[in-house]
Amino acid sequence: MRALVTGGAGFVGSHMVRTLLEQGHHVVVLDDLSTGHADAVDARATFVNGDVGRTAEVASLLREERVEAVFHFAAKIRVEESVVDPRLYFQGNLVATLAFLEAVVDARLPLIFSSTAAVYGVPDEVPIDEEHPKRPVNPYGDTKLAVERALEAYGRAYELPWCALRYFNAAGADAEAGLGERHEPESHLIPIVLDAALGRRPSVSVFGTDWPTSDGSCVRDYIHVLDLAEAHLAALEHLRRGGKSGAFNLGTGRGHTVLEVIAAAERVSGRRIPVVSADRRAGDPAELVAKVERAEKAFGWRARRTSLDDIVRDAWAWKLRDGRQS
Ligand code: UDP
């Protein structure tokens, strides 16, 4: 298969590119390197430095490369930034994606879209299934949900086959392949905790220690990035078999508290990690855990790398290997 991966220089996208290549597919990466890293793009892929919002350029790329399937990862993903500077998100995630879809719809290609658990907002109950009301609490979630709504309508009207995959907390790495998480500035828990283990940060601030959870810290469903990549491929195969379009949660179905993540990082690294209690972070729900049965029923996918220690171990291997990080 010949696949286009937008955002293939980013964290999840770069692991997707590698998974596709390992399975013998031809991969074209379209990325503007605004937040991604050129050195994360596998040398076997064809790399195009460009903007997904330029419909005519995307259309000729799809034609010239004879693309058969599209994985759309390119997006801005920082919740706090989306609150401070929402137009970056409405332009970059929504307007640019709608322009991108013009070309994809015309080419009648199946599309796998990177969505997020942020479409649910603060959940009424956990685990969260896909029918749970969608009430995003930040512009990041708003833009992802708006694209999902467009996909639903386009799918019905123009026979566009699509899946929106709602990630819970993407984590882990494929350190052997030289791939891992590198956000600047870093806001995600596991890289922050590992930086503290390395002494690159003095401590980890735990955002809220009085939540109604087992130890008072927030619960999240951490899913290995290689499980995410495999899910994208399974979703595409489902569409290519004529399976139904729709939205699917991608998580493990198990939650871990922030303090459990820190304990796992101490076990894996063999180092003590200084922790300080901090205020709750605005917009954080106490608990986010996926109900995962829909993806399993539809395309036989289930997360395989579910041990928290293993996920943290892979992220640690990447931290140790990648000396370029701050
Ligand atoms: N978190 C924390 N300290 C940090 C970063 C994150 O306590 O320095 C908590 C955050 O409140 C959330 C969990 O860790 O409960 C995961 O946060 P992250 O930003 O990695 O992902 P999110 O769940 O926001 O998508």
Short mmCIF file of C-alpha atoms and ligand atoms in Angstrom, two decimals:
data_model
loop_
_atom_site.label_atom_id
_atom_site.label_comp_id
_atom_site.label_asym_id
_atom_site.label_seq_id
_atom_site.Cartn_x
_atom_site.Cartn_y
_atom_site.Cartn_z
CA MET A 1 0.00 0.00 0.00
CA ARG A 2 1.05 3.58 -0.61
CA ALA A 3 0.21 5.74 2.40
CA LEU A 4 0.39 9.44 3.18
CA VAL A 5 1.21 10.30 6.81
CA THR A 6 0.74 13.95 7.74
CA GLY A 7 2.61 14.94 10.89
CA GLY A 8 5.00 12.03 10.32
CA ALA A 9 7.80 13.96 12.06
CA GLY A 10 5.84 14.11 15.32
CA PHE A 11 5.63 11.70 18.23
CA VAL A 12 2.78 9.39 17.20
CA GLY A 13 3.21 10.06 13.46
CA SER A 14 6.87 9.00 13.43
CA HIS A 15 5.98 5.70 15.09
CA MET A 16 3.20 5.22 12.53
CA VAL A 17 5.66 5.78 9.68
CA ARG A 18 8.00 3.16 11.08
CA THR A 19 5.19 0.64 11.66
CA LEU A 20 4.02 1.05 8.06
CA LEU A 21 7.54 0.72 6.66
CA GLU A 22 8.24 -2.38 8.75
CA GLN A 23 5.15 -3.97 7.20
CA GLY A 24 6.42 -3.27 3.72
CA HIS A 25 4.27 -0.27 2.83
CA HIS A 26 5.43 2.78 0.87
CA VAL A 27 5.19 5.96 2.96
CA VAL A 28 5.03 9.64 2.06
CA VAL A 29 5.37 12.07 4.97
CA LEU A 30 3.89 15.56 4.78
CA ASP A 31 5.00 17.75 7.69
CA ASP A 32 5.84 21.45 8.03
CA LEU A 33 8.29 20.76 10.90
CA SER A 34 6.62 23.45 13.01
CA THR A 35 6.69 21.11 16.01
CA GLY A 36 8.03 17.86 14.55
CA HIS A 37 11.64 16.85 14.02
CA ALA A 38 13.17 16.11 10.62
CA ASP A 39 15.45 13.48 12.17
CA ALA A 40 12.39 11.54 13.39
CA VAL A 41 11.37 10.81 9.79
CA ASP A 42 12.60 7.41 8.70
CA ALA A 43 15.01 7.69 5.77
CA ARG A 44 13.02 5.08 3.84
CA ALA A 45 10.00 7.40 3.65
CA THR A 46 9.56 10.14 1.05
CA PHE A 47 9.59 13.41 2.98
CA VAL A 48 7.73 16.52 1.83
CA ASN A 49 8.12 19.69 3.90
CA GLY A 50 4.75 21.36 3.44
CA ASP A 51 1.44 22.55 4.77
CA VAL A 52 -1.58 20.24 4.88
CA GLY A 53 -3.84 23.25 4.32
CA ARG A 54 -2.72 23.84 0.73
CA THR A 55 -5.37 21.87 -1.11
CA ALA A 56 -3.87 22.06 -4.60
CA GLU A 57 -0.43 20.92 -3.40
CA VAL A 58 -1.95 18.07 -1.41
CA ALA A 59 -4.03 17.04 -4.42
CA SER A 60 -0.98 16.82 -6.67
CA LEU A 61 0.98 14.96 -4.00
CA LEU A 62 -1.82 12.39 -3.70
CA ARG A 63 -1.87 12.00 -7.47
CA GLU A 64 1.86 11.95 -8.12
CA GLU A 65 2.58 9.53 -5.26
CA ARG A 66 -0.47 7.39 -6.15
CA VAL A 67 -1.53 7.46 -2.49
CA GLU A 68 -4.08 4.84 -1.46
CA ALA A 69 -4.69 5.73 2.18
CA VAL A 70 -4.24 8.75 4.43
CA PHE A 71 -3.23 9.01 8.09
CA HIS A 72 -3.76 12.55 9.34
CA PHE A 73 -1.69 13.35 12.45
CA ALA A 74 -0.56 16.91 11.70
CA ALA A 75 -1.98 19.14 14.44
CA LYS A 76 -1.22 21.37 17.35
CA ILE A 77 -1.69 19.47 20.59
CA ARG A 78 -0.97 21.71 23.59
CA VAL A 79 -4.11 22.21 25.62
CA GLU A 80 -2.84 25.25 27.52
CA GLU A 81 -1.61 26.93 24.35
CA SER A 82 -5.03 26.37 22.79
CA VAL A 83 -6.61 28.39 25.59
CA VAL A 84 -4.13 31.25 25.32
CA ASP A 85 -3.94 31.35 21.52
CA PRO A 86 -7.06 29.62 20.15
CA ARG A 87 -6.73 30.90 16.60
CA LEU A 88 -3.61 28.78 16.20
CA TYR A 89 -5.84 25.80 16.87
CA PHE A 90 -8.91 26.79 14.89
CA GLN A 91 -6.67 27.70 11.94
CA GLY A 92 -4.08 24.95 12.30
CA ASN A 93 -6.31 22.05 13.31
CA LEU A 94 -9.70 22.91 11.86
CA VAL A 95 -9.31 25.26 8.87
CA ALA A 96 -6.19 23.50 7.60
CA THR A 97 -7.80 20.07 8.01
CA LEU A 98 -10.92 21.13 6.12
CA ALA A 99 -8.70 22.35 3.27
CA PHE A 100 -6.79 19.06 3.41
CA LEU A 101 -10.05 17.11 3.28
CA GLU A 102 -10.98 18.84 0.02
CA ALA A 103 -8.17 16.93 -1.65
CA VAL A 104 -8.79 13.66 0.20
CA VAL A 105 -12.51 13.64 -0.57
CA ASP A 106 -11.90 14.34 -4.26
CA ALA A 107 -9.38 11.51 -4.39
CA ARG A 108 -11.86 9.21 -2.55
CA LEU A 109 -9.22 7.91 -0.17
CA PRO A 110 -9.82 6.23 3.20
CA LEU A 111 -8.76 8.48 6.06
CA ILE A 112 -7.60 7.74 9.60
CA PHE A 113 -7.81 10.84 11.78
CA SER A 114 -5.92 11.49 15.03
CA SER A 115 -8.54 12.49 17.57
CA THR A 116 -8.45 12.68 21.32
CA ALA A 117 -10.20 11.86 24.58
CA ALA A 118 -10.35 15.64 25.01
CA VAL A 119 -13.55 15.54 22.90
CA TYR A 120 -15.36 14.19 25.99
CA GLY A 121 -14.36 16.99 28.37
CA VAL A 122 -15.03 16.17 32.02
CA PRO A 123 -16.64 12.72 31.92
CA ASP A 124 -19.89 11.84 33.67
CA GLU A 125 -18.54 8.37 34.34
CA VAL A 126 -15.52 6.16 33.63
CA PRO A 127 -14.66 4.09 31.72
CA ILE A 128 -15.80 6.36 28.89
CA ASP A 129 -17.48 4.82 25.88
CA GLU A 130 -17.74 6.45 22.49
CA GLU A 131 -21.38 7.45 22.98
CA HIS A 132 -20.53 9.57 26.02
CA PRO A 133 -21.59 13.23 25.47
CA LYS A 134 -18.93 15.35 23.76
CA ARG A 135 -18.32 18.52 25.73
CA PRO A 136 -14.71 19.64 25.19
CA VAL A 137 -13.40 22.04 27.84
CA ASN A 138 -10.69 23.69 25.72
CA PRO A 139 -10.19 24.87 22.11
CA TYR A 140 -7.91 21.91 21.38
CA GLY A 141 -10.77 19.49 22.07
CA ASP A 142 -13.21 21.78 20.24
CA THR A 143 -11.17 21.66 17.03
CA LYS A 144 -10.76 17.87 17.12
CA LEU A 145 -14.49 17.41 17.69
CA ALA A 146 -15.32 19.85 14.88
CA VAL A 147 -13.21 17.77 12.47
CA GLU A 148 -14.98 14.61 13.64
CA ARG A 149 -18.33 16.28 12.88
CA ALA A 150 -17.10 17.21 9.40
CA LEU A 151 -15.97 13.63 8.83
CA GLU A 152 -19.40 12.29 9.83
CA ALA A 153 -21.14 14.60 7.37
CA TYR A 154 -18.59 14.17 4.56
CA GLY A 155 -18.62 10.42 5.07
CA ARG A 156 -22.39 10.26 4.55
CA ALA A 157 -22.55 12.77 1.72
CA TYR A 158 -19.40 11.95 -0.27
CA GLU A 159 -18.80 8.30 0.62
CA LEU A 160 -15.57 9.13 2.40
CA PRO A 161 -14.45 6.13 4.49
CA TRP A 162 -13.01 7.43 7.79
CA CYS A 163 -12.08 6.52 11.33
CA ALA A 164 -11.43 9.05 14.10
CA LEU A 165 -9.23 7.50 16.75
CA ARG A 166 -9.60 9.07 20.17
CA TYR A 167 -6.32 8.64 21.97
CA PHE A 168 -6.15 8.62 25.72
CA ASN A 169 -2.60 9.33 27.01
CA ALA A 170 -0.02 8.44 24.35
CA ALA A 171 3.21 7.28 26.01
CA GLY A 172 6.21 4.96 25.61
CA ALA A 173 8.64 5.01 22.69
CA ASP A 174 10.45 2.86 20.18
CA ALA A 175 13.88 3.73 21.52
CA GLU A 176 15.69 1.09 19.44
CA ALA A 177 14.39 2.83 16.33
CA GLY A 178 15.57 6.16 17.73
CA LEU A 179 12.01 7.38 18.25
CA GLY A 180 10.38 8.93 21.29
CA GLU A 181 8.59 11.90 22.74
CA ARG A 182 10.20 15.36 22.34
CA HIS A 183 7.90 18.28 22.95
CA GLU A 184 9.15 21.79 23.50
CA PRO A 185 8.26 22.91 26.04
CA GLU A 186 7.45 19.55 27.60
CA SER A 187 4.08 19.35 29.35
CA HIS A 188 3.43 15.62 29.44
CA LEU A 189 3.72 13.72 32.66
CA ILE A 190 6.01 10.79 31.79
CA PRO A 191 8.77 12.82 30.04
CA ILE A 192 8.66 15.33 32.89
CA VAL A 193 8.97 12.60 35.50
CA LEU A 194 11.90 11.04 33.64
CA ASP A 195 13.63 14.41 33.29
CA ALA A 196 13.35 14.74 37.07
CA ALA A 197 14.89 11.26 37.44
CA LEU A 198 17.80 12.45 35.30
CA GLY A 199 18.21 15.62 37.35
CA ARG A 200 17.20 17.79 34.40
CA ARG A 201 14.40 19.16 36.55
CA PRO A 202 14.53 19.65 40.29
CA SER A 203 11.20 17.91 40.94
CA VAL A 204 7.80 16.87 39.59
CA SER A 205 4.78 18.97 40.52
CA VAL A 206 1.75 16.79 41.11
CA PHE A 207 -1.25 18.80 39.94
CA GLY A 208 -3.79 18.18 42.66
CA THR A 209 -3.50 15.72 45.53
CA ASP A 210 -7.08 15.95 46.75
CA TRP A 211 -8.92 14.42 43.80
CA PRO A 212 -11.50 11.73 44.57
CA THR A 213 -9.15 8.92 43.50
CA SER A 214 -7.31 6.14 45.34
CA ASP A 215 -4.32 8.32 46.31
CA GLY A 216 -5.68 11.81 45.57
CA SER A 217 -3.82 12.31 42.26
CA CYS A 218 -5.39 12.20 38.76
CA VAL A 219 -5.99 8.95 36.92
CA ARG A 220 -5.15 8.55 33.23
CA ASP A 221 -5.12 5.68 30.74
CA TYR A 222 -1.55 5.53 29.34
CA ILE A 223 -1.26 3.76 26.02
CA HIS A 224 1.95 2.72 24.30
CA VAL A 225 2.60 4.64 21.08
CA LEU A 226 3.33 1.38 19.22
CA ASP A 227 -0.10 0.07 20.23
CA LEU A 228 -1.53 3.31 18.83
CA ALA A 229 0.30 2.82 15.55
CA GLU A 230 -0.95 -0.76 15.25
CA ALA A 231 -4.50 0.42 15.93
CA HIS A 232 -4.28 2.88 13.02
CA LEU A 233 -3.28 0.11 10.66
CA ALA A 234 -6.06 -2.16 11.94
CA ALA A 235 -8.57 0.66 11.49
CA LEU A 236 -7.44 1.22 7.93
CA GLU A 237 -7.70 -2.49 7.12
CA HIS A 238 -11.22 -2.39 8.58
CA LEU A 239 -12.16 0.42 6.16
CA ARG A 240 -10.51 -1.31 3.22
CA ARG A 241 -12.62 -4.39 3.96
CA GLY A 242 -15.70 -2.18 3.70
CA GLY A 243 -16.08 -1.78 7.49
CA LYS A 244 -18.15 1.03 8.95
CA SER A 245 -16.71 4.50 9.43
CA GLY A 246 -16.77 5.95 12.93
CA ALA A 247 -14.97 7.05 16.06
CA PHE A 248 -13.08 4.68 18.33
CA ASN A 249 -11.37 5.05 21.69
CA LEU A 250 -7.74 3.97 21.87
CA GLY A 251 -6.67 3.21 25.41
CA THR A 252 -5.83 0.21 27.54
CA GLY A 253 -8.99 0.35 29.64
CA ARG A 254 -6.86 0.67 32.80
CA GLY A 255 -6.06 3.83 34.71
CA HIS A 256 -3.03 4.83 36.76
CA THR A 257 -2.62 7.73 39.15
CA VAL A 258 0.11 10.34 38.78
CA LEU A 259 1.77 8.96 41.91
CA GLU A 260 1.71 5.45 40.43
CA VAL A 261 3.46 6.76 37.33
CA ILE A 262 6.14 8.37 39.49
CA ALA A 263 6.58 5.13 41.47
CA ALA A 264 6.92 3.17 38.20
CA ALA A 265 9.56 5.66 37.00
CA GLU A 266 11.49 5.23 40.25
CA ARG A 267 11.44 1.43 39.84
CA VAL A 268 12.46 1.56 36.20
CA SER A 269 15.20 4.18 36.57
CA GLY A 270 16.42 3.10 39.99
CA ARG A 271 16.48 6.77 40.98
CA ARG A 272 14.56 8.77 43.53
CA ILE A 273 12.27 11.39 42.04
CA PRO A 274 11.53 14.48 44.14
CA VAL A 275 7.82 15.28 44.19
CA VAL A 276 6.03 18.47 45.22
CA SER A 277 2.29 18.96 45.62
CA ALA A 278 0.82 21.65 43.39
CA ASP A 279 -2.60 23.13 42.71
CA ARG A 280 -4.99 21.39 40.38
CA ARG A 281 -4.43 22.29 36.73
CA ALA A 282 -7.34 24.09 35.07
CA GLY A 283 -9.45 21.80 32.90
CA ASP A 284 -8.03 18.53 34.27
CA PRO A 285 -10.69 15.86 34.92
CA ALA A 286 -10.01 13.59 37.93
CA GLU A 287 -10.14 10.45 35.86
CA LEU A 288 -9.96 9.50 32.18
CA VAL A 289 -10.11 5.83 31.30
CA ALA A 290 -11.24 4.38 27.98
CA LYS A 291 -13.82 1.76 27.33
CA VAL A 292 -12.03 -0.13 24.57
CA GLU A 293 -14.48 -2.73 23.32
CA ARG A 294 -15.63 -0.90 20.20
CA ALA A 295 -12.23 -1.02 18.49
CA GLU A 296 -11.80 -4.64 19.46
CA LYS A 297 -15.19 -5.62 18.03
CA ALA A 298 -14.77 -3.62 14.83
CA PHE A 299 -11.18 -4.36 13.93
CA GLY A 300 -9.83 -6.86 16.43
CA TRP A 301 -7.38 -4.48 18.03
CA ARG A 302 -6.48 -4.40 21.70
CA ALA A 303 -3.49 -2.76 23.37
CA ARG A 304 -0.75 -5.35 23.96
CA ARG A 305 1.85 -3.33 25.87
CA THR A 306 -0.33 -2.65 28.89
CA SER A 307 2.14 -2.85 31.78
CA LEU A 308 2.80 0.65 33.12
CA ASP A 309 6.37 -0.33 34.01
CA ASP A 310 7.01 -1.49 30.43
CA ILE A 311 5.58 1.73 28.99
CA VAL A 312 7.73 3.83 31.33
CA ARG A 313 10.76 1.58 30.65
CA ASP A 314 10.52 2.27 26.91
CA ALA A 315 10.19 6.00 27.53
CA TRP A 316 13.22 5.80 29.85
CA ALA A 317 15.28 3.95 27.24
CA TRP A 318 14.52 6.78 24.83
CA LYS A 319 15.46 9.45 27.39
CA LEU A 320 18.80 7.75 28.04
CA ARG A 321 19.49 7.44 24.37
CA ASP A 322 18.48 10.89 23.23
CA GLY A 323 21.10 13.31 24.45
CA ARG A 324 19.61 16.21 22.51
CA GLN A 325 16.81 16.79 24.98
CA SER A 326 16.85 19.58 27.49
N1 UDP B 1 0.55 16.08 35.54
C1 UDP B 1 1.16 16.41 36.74
N2 UDP B 1 2.33 17.11 36.69
C2 UDP B 1 2.94 17.48 35.52
C3 UDP B 1 2.31 17.12 34.31
C4 UDP B 1 1.11 16.42 34.36
O1 UDP B 1 0.66 16.11 37.83
O2 UDP B 1 3.99 18.13 35.55
C5 UDP B 1 -0.71 15.31 35.58
C6 UDP B 1 -1.88 15.98 34.89
O3 UDP B 1 -2.59 16.77 35.82
C7 UDP B 1 -2.69 14.77 34.42
C8 UDP B 1 -1.65 13.70 34.16
O4 UDP B 1 -0.47 14.13 34.85
O5 UDP B 1 -3.53 14.32 35.46
C9 UDP B 1 -1.31 13.54 32.69
O6 UDP B 1 -1.04 14.84 32.15
P1 UDP B 1 -0.51 15.05 30.69
O7 UDP B 1 -0.30 16.53 30.52
O8 UDP B 1 0.66 14.15 30.44
O9 UDP B 1 -1.69 14.53 29.77
P2 UDP B 1 -3.25 14.93 29.70
O10 UDP B 1 -3.96 13.95 30.58
O11 UDP B 1 -3.36 16.34 30.16
O12 UDP B 1 -3.58 14.74 28.27
#
